[in-house]
PDB file of C-alpha atoms in Angstrom:
ATOM      1  CA  MET A   1     -25.616  38.493 135.850  1.00 90.00           C
ATOM      2  CA  PRO A   2     -26.435  36.487 138.984  1.00 93.00           C
ATOM      3  CA  LYS A   3     -23.530  33.819 138.664  1.00 94.00           C
ATOM      4  CA  SER A   4     -19.615  33.631 139.139  1.00 95.00           C
ATOM      5  CA  GLN A   5     -17.680  33.821 136.205  1.00 94.00           C
ATOM      6  CA  LEU A   6     -16.493  30.374 137.490  1.00 94.00           C
ATOM      7  CA  GLN A   7     -19.964  28.955 137.006  1.00 94.00           C
ATOM      8  CA  CYS A   8     -20.074  30.385 133.340  1.00 93.00           C
ATOM      9  CA  TYR A   9     -16.898  28.673 132.350  1.00 94.00           C
ATOM     10  CA  GLY A  10     -18.037  25.439 134.175  1.00 95.00           C
ATOM     11  CA  GLU A  11     -21.140  25.576 132.569  1.00 94.00           C
ATOM     12  CA  LEU A  12     -19.577  25.640 128.825  1.00 94.00           C
ATOM     13  CA  VAL A  13     -18.697  22.097 129.911  1.00 95.00           C
ATOM     14  CA  TYR A  14     -21.432  20.446 131.272  1.00 94.00           C
ATOM     15  CA  CYS A  15     -24.686  22.880 130.251  1.00 92.00           C
ATOM     16  CA  VAL A  16     -25.601  20.453 127.533  1.00 92.00           C
ATOM     17  CA  ASN A  17     -28.599  18.481 126.803  1.00 88.00           C
ATOM     18  CA  LYS A  18     -26.360  15.983 124.252  1.00 90.00           C
ATOM     19  CA  ASP A  19     -23.239  14.536 125.623  1.00 92.00           C
ATOM     20  CA  MET A  20     -21.100  15.498 123.137  1.00 95.00           C
ATOM     21  CA  LEU A  21     -17.792  14.843 125.067  1.00 96.00           C
ATOM     22  CA  SER A  22     -17.980  11.152 125.786  1.00 95.00           C
ATOM     23  CA  LYS A  23     -18.172  10.779 121.674  1.00 95.00           C
ATOM     24  CA  CYS A  24     -14.893  12.207 121.549  1.00 97.00           C
ATOM     25  CA  ALA A  25     -13.267   8.766 122.490  1.00 96.00           C
ATOM     26  CA  LYS A  26     -15.334   6.760 120.887  1.00 96.00           C
ATOM     27  CA  GLY A  27     -14.447   7.352 116.954  1.00 95.00           C
ATOM     28  CA  GLU A  28     -13.036   4.476 115.217  1.00 95.00           C
ATOM     29  CA  ASN A  29      -9.632   6.475 114.018  1.00 97.00           C
ATOM     30  CA  ALA A  30      -7.950   9.396 113.989  1.00 98.00           C
ATOM     31  CA  ILE A  31      -9.959  11.422 111.810  1.00 98.00           C
ATOM     32  CA  ASP A  32     -13.081  10.624 113.236  1.00 98.00           C
ATOM     33  CA  ARG A  33     -11.742  11.597 116.686  1.00 98.00           C
ATOM     34  CA  MET A  34     -10.418  15.404 115.573  1.00 98.00           C
ATOM     35  CA  ILE A  35     -14.248  15.717 113.665  1.00 98.00           C
ATOM     36  CA  ALA A  36     -16.011  14.740 117.041  1.00 98.00           C
ATOM     37  CA  VAL A  37     -13.283  16.803 118.945  1.00 98.00           C
ATOM     38  CA  ILE A  38     -14.245  19.913 116.917  1.00 98.00           C
ATOM     39  CA  ALA A  39     -18.157  19.362 117.309  1.00 98.00           C
ATOM     40  CA  TRP A  40     -17.159  19.230 120.846  1.00 98.00           C
ATOM     41  CA  ASN A  41     -15.330  22.253 121.248  1.00 98.00           C
ATOM     42  CA  LEU A  42     -18.144  24.237 119.297  1.00 97.00           C
ATOM     43  CA  SER A  43     -20.969  23.270 122.060  1.00 96.00           C
ATOM     44  CA  THR A  44     -18.386  25.213 124.272  1.00 96.00           C
ATOM     45  CA  VAL A  45     -19.046  28.328 122.246  1.00 94.00           C
ATOM     46  CA  ARG A  46     -22.131  30.389 123.567  1.00 92.00           C
ATOM     47  CA  THR A  47     -24.185  33.643 122.732  1.00 86.00           C
ATOM     48  CA  PRO A  48     -22.449  35.972 124.369  1.00 83.00           C
ATOM     49  CA  THR A  49     -25.018  38.815 126.154  1.00 80.00           C
ATOM     50  CA  PHE A  50     -24.357  42.195 125.747  1.00 80.00           C
ATOM     51  CA  GLY A  51     -24.168  44.980 129.039  1.00 81.00           C
ATOM     52  CA  VAL A  52     -24.652  42.062 131.746  1.00 85.00           C
ATOM     53  CA  ALA A  53     -21.434  40.137 133.625  1.00 89.00           C
ATOM     54  CA  PRO A  54     -20.832  37.634 135.981  1.00 93.00           C
ATOM     55  CA  TYR A  55     -19.266  38.608 139.298  1.00 95.00           C
ATOM     56  CA  ASN A  56     -15.601  38.097 139.233  1.00 94.00           C
ATOM     57  CA  PRO A  57     -14.539  35.035 141.277  1.00 96.00           C
ATOM     58  CA  VAL A  58     -11.983  35.802 144.713  1.00 97.00           C
ATOM     59  CA  LEU A  59      -9.084  34.038 145.360  1.00 97.00           C
ATOM     60  CA  GLY A  60      -9.693  30.495 146.147  1.00 97.00           C
ATOM     61  CA  GLU A  61     -13.450  30.652 144.875  1.00 98.00           C
ATOM     62  CA  THR A  62     -14.410  27.023 143.657  1.00 98.00           C
ATOM     63  CA  HIS A  63     -16.963  25.505 141.487  1.00 97.00           C
ATOM     64  CA  HIS A  64     -17.646  21.907 142.009  1.00 97.00           C
ATOM     65  CA  ALA A  65     -20.396  19.789 139.611  1.00 96.00           C
ATOM     66  CA  SER A  66     -20.886  16.836 138.041  1.00 96.00           C
ATOM     67  CA  ARG A  67     -23.175  15.486 135.185  1.00 95.00           C
ATOM     68  CA  GLY A  68     -23.450  11.861 134.913  1.00 94.00           C
ATOM     69  CA  THR A  69     -20.017  10.510 135.106  1.00 96.00           C
ATOM     70  CA  LEU A  70     -18.066  13.580 134.236  1.00 97.00           C
ATOM     71  CA  ASN A  71     -17.239  15.599 137.435  1.00 98.00           C
ATOM     72  CA  ILE A  72     -16.082  19.243 136.823  1.00 98.00           C
ATOM     73  CA  LEU A  73     -13.617  21.329 139.552  1.00 98.00           C
ATOM     74  CA  LEU A  74     -12.730  24.900 138.601  1.00 98.00           C
ATOM     75  CA  GLU A  75     -10.880  27.251 140.768  1.00 98.00           C
ATOM     76  CA  GLN A  76      -9.975  30.663 140.998  1.00 98.00           C
ATOM     77  CA  VAL A  77      -6.132  30.224 141.131  1.00 97.00           C
ATOM     78  CA  SER A  78      -4.971  33.628 141.296  1.00 94.00           C
ATOM     79  CA  HIS A  79      -6.665  37.131 141.487  1.00 90.00           C
ATOM     80  CA  HIS A  80      -3.774  39.697 140.172  1.00 88.00           C
ATOM     81  CA  PRO A  81      -3.986  38.591 137.451  1.00 89.00           C
ATOM     82  CA  PRO A  82      -7.025  36.812 137.392  1.00 92.00           C
ATOM     83  CA  ILE A  83      -6.902  33.131 136.265  1.00 95.00           C
ATOM     84  CA  THR A  84      -8.922  30.374 136.345  1.00 96.00           C
ATOM     85  CA  ALA A  85      -8.214  26.822 136.362  1.00 97.00           C
ATOM     86  CA  MET A  86     -10.289  24.076 135.081  1.00 98.00           C
ATOM     87  CA  HIS A  87     -10.137  20.298 135.632  1.00 98.00           C
ATOM     88  CA  ALA A  88     -12.737  17.359 134.773  1.00 98.00           C
ATOM     89  CA  THR A  89     -12.647  13.830 134.579  1.00 98.00           C
ATOM     90  CA  ASP A  90     -14.835  11.100 133.053  1.00 98.00           C
ATOM     91  CA  GLU A  91     -13.263   7.622 134.536  1.00 96.00           C
ATOM     92  CA  THR A  92     -16.105   5.756 132.175  1.00 96.00           C
ATOM     93  CA  SER A  93     -15.087   7.435 128.693  1.00 96.00           C
ATOM     94  CA  ASN A  94     -11.135   7.961 129.920  1.00 97.00           C
ATOM     95  CA  ILE A  95     -11.862  11.577 129.284  1.00 98.00           C
ATOM     96  CA  GLU A  96      -9.701  14.557 131.098  1.00 98.00           C
ATOM     97  CA  LEU A  97     -10.215  17.911 130.477  1.00 98.00           C
ATOM     98  CA  VAL A  98      -7.593  20.609 131.689  1.00 97.00           C
ATOM     99  CA  TRP A  99      -7.780  24.585 131.135  1.00 95.00           C
ATOM    100  CA  CYS A 100      -6.113  27.347 132.269  1.00 94.00           C
ATOM    101  CA  GLN A 101      -7.242  30.844 131.147  1.00 91.00           C
ATOM    102  CA  GLN A 102      -6.909  34.378 131.908  1.00 91.00           C
ATOM    103  CA  ALA A 103      -9.372  36.880 130.400  1.00 89.00           C
ATOM    104  CA  ILE A 104      -7.633  40.059 129.204  1.00 90.00           C
ATOM    105  CA  PRO A 105      -9.759  43.315 127.956  1.00 91.00           C
ATOM    106  CA  LYS A 106      -8.391  44.952 125.096  1.00 93.00           C
ATOM    107  CA  PHE A 107     -10.022  48.411 124.251  1.00 93.00           C
ATOM    108  CA  HIS A 108     -10.056  49.317 120.752  1.00 91.00           C
ATOM    109  CA  GLY A 109     -11.919  52.432 120.848  1.00 88.00           C
ATOM    110  CA  THR A 110     -15.128  51.619 119.468  1.00 89.00           C
ATOM    111  CA  TYR A 111     -15.145  47.973 120.353  1.00 89.00           C
ATOM    112  CA  ILE A 112     -13.738  45.945 123.242  1.00 91.00           C
ATOM    113  CA  ASP A 113     -11.548  42.612 122.890  1.00 93.00           C
ATOM    114  CA  GLY A 114     -11.775  40.202 125.561  1.00 91.00           C
ATOM    115  CA  VAL A 115      -8.946  37.953 124.693  1.00 91.00           C
ATOM    116  CA  ILE A 116      -8.909  34.594 126.809  1.00 90.00           C
ATOM    117  CA  ASN A 117      -5.373  33.460 126.994  1.00 89.00           C
ATOM    118  CA  GLY A 118      -3.994  30.145 128.402  1.00 88.00           C
ATOM    119  CA  LYS A 119      -4.068  26.403 127.349  1.00 86.00           C
ATOM    120  CA  ARG A 120      -6.831  23.845 126.908  1.00 94.00           C
ATOM    121  CA  ARG A 121      -6.374  20.514 126.865  1.00 97.00           C
ATOM    122  CA  LEU A 122      -8.492  17.713 126.096  1.00 98.00           C
ATOM    123  CA  ASN A 123      -6.991  14.131 126.997  1.00 98.00           C
ATOM    124  CA  LEU A 124      -8.251  10.555 125.573  1.00 98.00           C
ATOM    125  CA  LEU A 125      -6.698   8.663 127.873  1.00 98.00           C
ATOM    126  CA  GLN A 126      -6.664   5.255 126.215  1.00 96.00           C
ATOM    127  CA  LYS A 127      -6.133   6.451 122.975  1.00 97.00           C
ATOM    128  CA  GLY A 128      -3.053   8.253 124.062  1.00 98.00           C
ATOM    129  CA  GLU A 129      -4.293  11.376 122.192  1.00 98.00           C
ATOM    130  CA  SER A 130      -4.283  15.148 123.869  1.00 98.00           C
ATOM    131  CA  TYR A 131      -5.650  17.679 122.006  1.00 98.00           C
ATOM    132  CA  VAL A 132      -4.629  21.281 122.490  1.00 96.00           C
ATOM    133  CA  MET A 133      -6.658  24.151 121.465  1.00 96.00           C
ATOM    134  CA  ASN A 134      -7.358  28.315 122.528  1.00 94.00           C
ATOM    135  CA  SER A 135     -10.586  30.148 122.601  1.00 94.00           C
ATOM    136  CA  PRO A 136     -12.012  32.623 120.304  1.00 95.00           C
ATOM    137  CA  ILE A 137     -12.293  36.284 121.300  1.00 94.00           C
ATOM    138  CA  MET A 138     -15.316  37.621 122.621  1.00 92.00           C
ATOM    139  CA  GLN A 139     -15.808  41.074 120.809  1.00 90.00           C
ATOM    140  CA  PHE A 140     -18.145  43.629 122.186  1.00 89.00           C
ATOM    141  CA  ARG A 141     -18.885  46.475 119.999  1.00 87.00           C
ATOM    142  CA  LEU A 142     -19.790  49.752 121.636  1.00 88.00           C
ATOM    143  CA  LEU A 143     -20.543  52.261 118.533  1.00 84.00           C
ATOM    144  CA  PRO A 144     -22.266  52.689 116.233  1.00 82.00           C
ATOM    145  CA  LYS A 145     -24.938  49.785 117.110  1.00 83.00           C
ATOM    146  CA  PRO A 146     -23.986  47.866 120.796  1.00 86.00           C
ATOM    147  CA  GLY A 147     -23.484  44.080 120.524  1.00 85.00           C
ATOM    148  CA  ALA A 148     -21.449  40.919 121.048  1.00 87.00           C
ATOM    149  CA  SER A 149     -19.743  38.116 118.606  1.00 89.00           C
ATOM    150  CA  TRP A 150     -17.112  35.863 118.763  1.00 93.00           C
ATOM    151  CA  VAL A 151     -14.260  36.776 116.349  1.00 94.00           C
ATOM    152  CA  GLY A 152     -10.536  35.212 115.838  1.00 95.00           C
ATOM    153  CA  ASN A 153      -8.579  31.975 115.200  1.00 96.00           C
ATOM    154  CA  VAL A 154      -8.777  29.131 117.259  1.00 97.00           C
ATOM    155  CA  LYS A 155      -6.268  25.767 116.270  1.00 97.00           C
ATOM    156  CA  ILE A 156      -6.981  22.448 117.616  1.00 98.00           C
ATOM    157  CA  LYS A 157      -3.720  20.690 117.387  1.00 98.00           C
ATOM    158  CA  CYS A 158      -2.915  16.690 118.129  1.00 98.00           C
ATOM    159  CA  GLN A 159       0.238  15.721 118.021  1.00 96.00           C
ATOM    160  CA  GLU A 160      -0.026  11.815 118.423  1.00 98.00           C
ATOM    161  CA  THR A 161      -1.937  11.881 114.975  1.00 98.00           C
ATOM    162  CA  ASP A 162      -0.420  15.100 113.381  1.00 98.00           C
ATOM    163  CA  LEU A 163      -3.878  16.206 112.335  1.00 98.00           C
ATOM    164  CA  GLU A 164      -5.092  19.930 113.231  1.00 98.00           C
ATOM    165  CA  ALA A 165      -7.905  22.024 112.807  1.00 98.00           C
ATOM    166  CA  GLN A 166      -8.177  25.814 112.162  1.00 98.00           C
ATOM    167  CA  LEU A 167     -10.977  27.717 112.377  1.00 98.00           C
ATOM    168  CA  SER A 168     -11.712  31.342 111.830  1.00 97.00           C
ATOM    169  CA  PHE A 169     -14.640  33.115 113.880  1.00 96.00           C
ATOM    170  CA  LYS A 170     -16.123  36.114 111.647  1.00 91.00           C
ATOM    171  CA  SER A 171     -19.038  39.093 111.968  1.00 76.00           C
ATOM    172  CA  ASP A 172     -20.474  38.902 109.096  1.00 56.00           C
ATOM    173  CA  SER A 173     -22.432  42.451 109.936  1.00 59.00           C
ATOM    174  CA  PHE A 174     -21.099  45.714 109.138  1.00 56.00           C
ATOM    175  CA  LEU A 175     -20.382  47.782 112.089  1.00 57.00           C
ATOM    176  CA  GLY A 176     -23.295  46.063 113.635  1.00 53.00           C
ATOM    177  CA  PHE A 177     -26.221  46.667 111.246  1.00 54.00           C
ATOM    178  CA  LYS A 178     -26.517  43.345 109.431  1.00 56.00           C
ATOM    179  CA  GLY A 179     -27.277  41.106 112.046  1.00 50.00           C
ATOM    180  CA  GLY A 180     -25.430  38.217 110.479  1.00 55.00           C
ATOM    181  CA  ASN A 181     -23.107  37.005 113.396  1.00 71.00           C
ATOM    182  CA  GLY A 182     -21.576  33.826 113.900  1.00 89.00           C
ATOM    183  CA  ALA A 183     -20.110  32.854 110.927  1.00 93.00           C
ATOM    184  CA  ILE A 184     -17.172  30.169 111.002  1.00 96.00           C
ATOM    185  CA  LYS A 185     -14.534  28.737 108.256  1.00 97.00           C
ATOM    186  CA  GLY A 186     -11.890  26.277 108.852  1.00 98.00           C
ATOM    187  CA  LYS A 187     -10.749  23.046 107.530  1.00 98.00           C
ATOM    188  CA  ILE A 188      -8.834  19.963 108.558  1.00 98.00           C
ATOM    189  CA  VAL A 189      -5.059  19.190 107.953  1.00 98.00           C
ATOM    190  CA  GLU A 190      -2.224  16.882 108.119  1.00 98.00           C
ATOM    191  CA  SER A 191      -0.094  19.524 110.500  1.00 97.00           C
ATOM    192  CA  SER A 192       3.349  17.952 109.086  1.00 97.00           C
ATOM    193  CA  SER A 193       2.470  18.535 105.081  1.00 97.00           C
ATOM    194  CA  MET A 194      -0.401  21.259 105.443  1.00 97.00           C
ATOM    195  CA  LYS A 195      -2.622  18.835 103.293  1.00 97.00           C
ATOM    196  CA  LYS A 196      -6.238  19.951 103.604  1.00 98.00           C
ATOM    197  CA  LEU A 197      -8.333  16.761 104.315  1.00 98.00           C
ATOM    198  CA  PHE A 198     -11.437  18.332 105.397  1.00 98.00           C
ATOM    199  CA  GLU A 199     -13.513  21.900 104.507  1.00 98.00           C
ATOM    200  CA  ILE A 200     -15.501  23.615 107.227  1.00 98.00           C
ATOM    201  CA  HIS A 201     -18.374  26.200 107.129  1.00 97.00           C
ATOM    202  CA  GLY A 202     -21.447  27.765 108.064  1.00 96.00           C
ATOM    203  CA  HIS A 203     -22.311  29.470 111.190  1.00 95.00           C
ATOM    204  CA  TRP A 204     -21.819  28.448 114.863  1.00 94.00           C
ATOM    205  CA  ASP A 205     -24.728  29.693 116.358  1.00 92.00           C
ATOM    206  CA  ARG A 206     -27.132  27.755 113.563  1.00 94.00           C
ATOM    207  CA  ILE A 207     -25.433  24.572 111.549  1.00 97.00           C
ATOM    208  CA  VAL A 208     -22.227  23.986 110.838  1.00 98.00           C
ATOM    209  CA  TYR A 209     -20.941  21.584 107.720  1.00 98.00           C
ATOM    210  CA  ILE A 210     -17.718  19.450 107.409  1.00 98.00           C
ATOM    211  CA  LYS A 211     -16.535  18.687 103.395  1.00 98.00           C
ATOM    212  CA  ASP A 212     -14.618  15.613 102.658  1.00 98.00           C
ATOM    213  CA  THR A 213     -12.060  17.430  99.997  1.00 97.00           C
ATOM    214  CA  THR A 214     -11.521  13.765  98.442  1.00 96.00           C
ATOM    215  CA  ASP A 215     -14.789  12.911  97.412  1.00 96.00           C
ATOM    216  CA  GLY A 216     -16.596  16.408  98.049  1.00 96.00           C
ATOM    217  CA  GLU A 217     -19.090  14.745 100.545  1.00 97.00           C
ATOM    218  CA  THR A 218     -20.856  17.180 102.748  1.00 98.00           C
ATOM    219  CA  LYS A 219     -22.375  16.537 106.276  1.00 98.00           C
ATOM    220  CA  VAL A 220     -23.622  18.093 109.178  1.00 98.00           C
ATOM    221  CA  LEU A 221     -20.579  18.837 111.932  1.00 98.00           C
ATOM    222  CA  TYR A 222     -22.621  20.497 114.520  1.00 97.00           C
ATOM    223  CA  THR A 223     -26.293  21.616 115.315  1.00 96.00           C
ATOM    224  CA  PRO A 224     -26.559  24.209 118.163  1.00 94.00           C
ATOM    225  CA  LYS A 225     -29.568  23.367 118.917  1.00 92.00           C
ATOM    226  CA  GLU A 226     -29.919  19.985 119.110  1.00 92.00           C
ATOM    227  CA  VAL A 227     -26.906  20.538 122.088  1.00 92.00           C
ATOM    228  CA  ILE A 228     -27.703  23.711 123.891  1.00 89.00           C
ATOM    229  CA  SER A 229     -31.280  24.155 124.319  1.00 83.00           C
ATOM    230  CA  ALA A 230     -34.018  23.139 126.655  1.00 80.00           C
ATOM    231  CA  LEU A 231     -30.691  22.637 128.920  1.00 82.00           C
ATOM    232  CA  PRO A 232     -31.564  21.253 132.287  1.00 78.00           C
ATOM    233  CA  THR A 233     -31.351  22.697 136.130  1.00 82.00           C
ATOM    234  CA  PRO A 234     -29.046  21.644 138.309  1.00 86.00           C
ATOM    235  CA  THR A 235     -30.139  20.257 141.944  1.00 88.00           C
ATOM    236  CA  LEU A 236     -28.523  19.347 145.028  1.00 85.00           C
ATOM    237  CA  ARG A 237     -27.675  15.800 145.856  1.00 80.00           C
ATOM    238  CA  ASP A 238     -29.763  14.534 148.494  1.00 71.00           C
ATOM    239  CA  PRO A 239     -28.968  14.421 151.629  1.00 63.00           C
ATOM    240  CA  VAL A 240     -26.916  17.539 150.760  1.00 64.00           C
ATOM    241  CA  GLU A 241     -23.510  17.279 152.190  1.00 71.00           C
ATOM    242  CA  GLY A 242     -19.926  17.935 150.561  1.00 80.00           C
ATOM    243  CA  VAL A 243     -20.756  21.837 149.349  1.00 89.00           C
ATOM    244  CA  TRP A 244     -17.788  23.699 150.328  1.00 93.00           C
ATOM    245  CA  GLN A 245     -17.519  26.980 151.776  1.00 93.00           C
ATOM    246  CA  SER A 246     -15.738  28.308 148.573  1.00 96.00           C
ATOM    247  CA  GLU A 247     -18.467  27.232 146.292  1.00 96.00           C
ATOM    248  CA  SER A 248     -19.109  29.875 144.068  1.00 96.00           C
ATOM    249  CA  ALA A 249     -23.094  30.012 144.718  1.00 93.00           C
ATOM    250  CA  ALA A 250     -22.095  30.184 148.558  1.00 94.00           C
ATOM    251  CA  VAL A 251     -19.271  33.160 148.176  1.00 96.00           C
ATOM    252  CA  TRP A 252     -21.957  34.936 146.165  1.00 96.00           C
ATOM    253  CA  ALA A 253     -25.636  33.720 147.273  1.00 95.00           C
ATOM    254  CA  GLU A 254     -26.552  36.977 149.214  1.00 96.00           C
ATOM    255  CA  VAL A 255     -25.820  38.926 146.154  1.00 97.00           C
ATOM    256  CA  SER A 256     -27.539  36.625 143.684  1.00 96.00           C
ATOM    257  CA  LYS A 257     -30.537  36.582 146.237  1.00 96.00           C
ATOM    258  CA  GLY A 258     -30.827  40.493 145.877  1.00 97.00           C
ATOM    259  CA  ILE A 259     -30.326  40.466 142.245  1.00 96.00           C
ATOM    260  CA  ILE A 260     -33.179  38.024 141.558  1.00 95.00           C
ATOM    261  CA  ASN A 261     -35.864  39.517 143.768  1.00 96.00           C
ATOM    262  CA  LYS A 262     -34.624  42.915 142.428  1.00 96.00           C
ATOM    263  CA  GLU A 263     -33.431  44.387 146.167  1.00 97.00           C
ATOM    264  CA  TRP A 264     -30.559  46.576 144.512  1.00 96.00           C
ATOM    265  CA  ASP A 265     -29.317  48.151 147.364  1.00 97.00           C
ATOM    266  CA  LYS A 266     -29.394  44.673 149.766  1.00 97.00           C
ATOM    267  CA  ALA A 267     -27.090  43.033 146.355  1.00 97.00           C
ATOM    268  CA  ARG A 268     -24.812  45.878 146.490  1.00 97.00           C
ATOM    269  CA  GLU A 269     -24.240  45.836 150.002  1.00 98.00           C
ATOM    270  CA  ALA A 270     -23.525  41.964 149.837  1.00 97.00           C
ATOM    271  CA  LYS A 271     -21.356  42.267 147.150  1.00 97.00           C
ATOM    272  CA  ARG A 272     -19.102  45.312 148.958  1.00 97.00           C
ATOM    273  CA  ALA A 273     -19.153  42.559 152.051  1.00 97.00           C
ATOM    274  CA  VAL A 274     -17.888  39.829 149.701  1.00 97.00           C
ATOM    275  CA  GLU A 275     -15.130  42.289 148.227  1.00 95.00           C
ATOM    276  CA  GLU A 276     -14.058  43.780 151.509  1.00 97.00           C
ATOM    277  CA  ARG A 277     -13.730  40.338 152.797  1.00 96.00           C
ATOM    278  CA  GLU A 278     -11.093  39.495 150.393  1.00 95.00           C
ATOM    279  CA  ARG A 279      -9.514  42.669 150.499  1.00 95.00           C
ATOM    280  CA  GLU A 280      -8.890  41.883 154.449  1.00 96.00           C
ATOM    281  CA  LEU A 281      -7.692  38.236 154.089  1.00 95.00           C
ATOM    282  CA  HIS A 282      -5.016  39.744 151.776  1.00 94.00           C
ATOM    283  CA  LYS A 283      -3.883  42.143 153.847  1.00 95.00           C
ATOM    284  CA  GLN A 284      -3.906  39.701 156.438  1.00 96.00           C
ATOM    285  CA  ARG A 285      -1.357  37.486 154.530  1.00 95.00           C
ATOM    286  CA  LYS A 286       0.495  40.360 153.588  1.00 94.00           C
ATOM    287  CA  SER A 287       0.885  41.316 157.099  1.00 96.00           C
ATOM    288  CA  ILE A 288       2.386  38.019 158.167  1.00 96.00           C
ATOM    289  CA  GLY A 289       4.476  37.491 154.801  1.00 96.00           C
ATOM    290  CA  GLU A 290       2.201  34.572 153.679  1.00 94.00           C
ATOM    291  CA  ILE A 291       2.241  33.361 150.267  1.00 92.00           C
ATOM    292  CA  TRP A 292      -1.715  32.092 148.722  1.00 94.00           C
ATOM    293  CA  VAL A 293      -1.229  28.727 147.529  1.00 95.00           C
ATOM    294  CA  PRO A 294      -4.099  27.042 145.032  1.00 96.00           C
ATOM    295  CA  LYS A 295      -5.665  24.105 147.105  1.00 97.00           C
ATOM    296  CA  HIS A 296      -6.427  22.022 143.889  1.00 98.00           C
ATOM    297  CA  PHE A 297      -3.942  23.272 140.985  1.00 97.00           C
ATOM    298  CA  ASP A 298       0.033  24.083 140.763  1.00 95.00           C
ATOM    299  CA  LEU A 299       0.116  27.146 138.601  1.00 89.00           C
ATOM    300  CA  CYS A 300       2.574  27.034 135.939  1.00 83.00           C
ATOM    301  CA  ARG A 301       4.919  29.720 135.042  1.00 72.00           C
ATOM    302  CA  TYR A 302       3.643  32.705 131.926  1.00 70.00           C
ATOM    303  CA  THR A 303       5.046  32.276 128.695  1.00 72.00           C
ATOM    304  CA  PRO A 304       4.192  35.189 125.872  1.00 71.00           C
ATOM    305  CA  GLU A 305       3.563  31.842 123.278  1.00 71.00           C
ATOM    306  CA  ASN A 306       1.562  29.682 125.748  1.00 68.00           C
ATOM    307  CA  GLY A 307       0.060  32.033 128.373  1.00 73.00           C
ATOM    308  CA  TRP A 308      -0.605  30.427 131.794  1.00 81.00           C
ATOM    309  CA  ASP A 309      -0.679  26.971 132.583  1.00 87.00           C
ATOM    310  CA  CYS A 310      -1.828  24.603 135.163  1.00 93.00           C
ATOM    311  CA  THR A 311      -1.733  20.675 136.591  1.00 94.00           C
ATOM    312  CA  PRO A 312      -4.229  19.454 138.717  1.00 97.00           C
ATOM    313  CA  LYS A 313      -3.174  18.189 142.130  1.00 97.00           C
ATOM    314  CA  GLN A 314      -5.059  15.000 141.728  1.00 97.00           C
ATOM    315  CA  LYS A 315      -5.311  12.662 139.317  1.00 97.00           C
ATOM    316  CA  THR A 316      -9.563  12.717 139.111  1.00 98.00           C
ATOM    317  CA  VAL A 317     -12.060  14.795 140.148  1.00 98.00           C
ATOM    318  CA  SER A 318     -14.509  13.460 142.761  1.00 96.00           C
ATOM    319  CA  PRO A 319     -18.352  13.407 142.542  1.00 95.00           C
ATOM    320  CA  ALA A 320     -19.833  16.553 143.444  1.00 95.00           C
ATOM    321  CA  PRO A 321     -22.798  17.824 145.385  1.00 94.00           C
ATOM    322  CA  ILE A 322     -24.430  20.215 142.554  1.00 94.00           C
ATOM    323  CA  ILE A 323     -25.292  17.411 139.805  1.00 94.00           C
ATOM    324  CA  LEU A 324     -26.899  18.366 136.244  1.00 91.00           C
ATOM    325  CA  PRO A 325     -29.411  15.635 135.433  1.00 86.00           C
ATOM    326  CA  ILE A 326     -29.101  13.901 132.358  1.00 83.00           C
TER     327      ILE A 326
END
């Protein structure tokens, strides 16, 4: 895939044709805001592709993009282990995103689980609410029929409102032959009492419904076709300025050019050059006893309960040279 994993993470947030994120702050009450957060969270779940993979980001690589008033910055804050941090701010909607995640492959014979450890936080600054969530597991089936799907449990919790959403991603298929991936079930509960307020069901890649347990009313919660189809192409601001040398598109430019032009030898040679440069920089730092420090984030210590966490060094993210049309 001619793009970096760093860019792929960013696209989960800004590659949409319908603004789901700002709606999270517009809900009249805590329930409305939690429902909006769940719908936005589902919009970050994209159909996985089997057989191709993005580039592994190099240490210090960045990706900086803007969509409207939403500015997003990602940085590869560690290479061993590979950890990616994200900070996104929308000062108009008073919204902040802070992600810190590490993808870990776990092999199980006939399939591989891509477990994503770390915290994802959505802060509604004007409301004083923080929604903490995790990611589902990307599962790659090897036998008997190759394929990929999202599985596992996701929890979205807001301590300030005592609300919690529990989502379960499942594969309907049997060993990959039925082709019914995408099933999701869940509920919204009061964290303190575990009282069920809403039920959630459907398919995250088709349509998801939400049912009020009080009166039985069922509504459409999320339709991916309305949100992530006909996606716009990123452009550069005119005049072009401010693109960092660490920007993903710049780091991997020659590799991507070779892949797109199907010049495989040139792509392999360019990839080898990027990796060799990274090894040489690591050797230089080691020889003088220099410890590499992330430029945009402070990386927090790992804990078995929460994985990795990070703190942005700046309060807000500046507008980026790469922009997404609204």
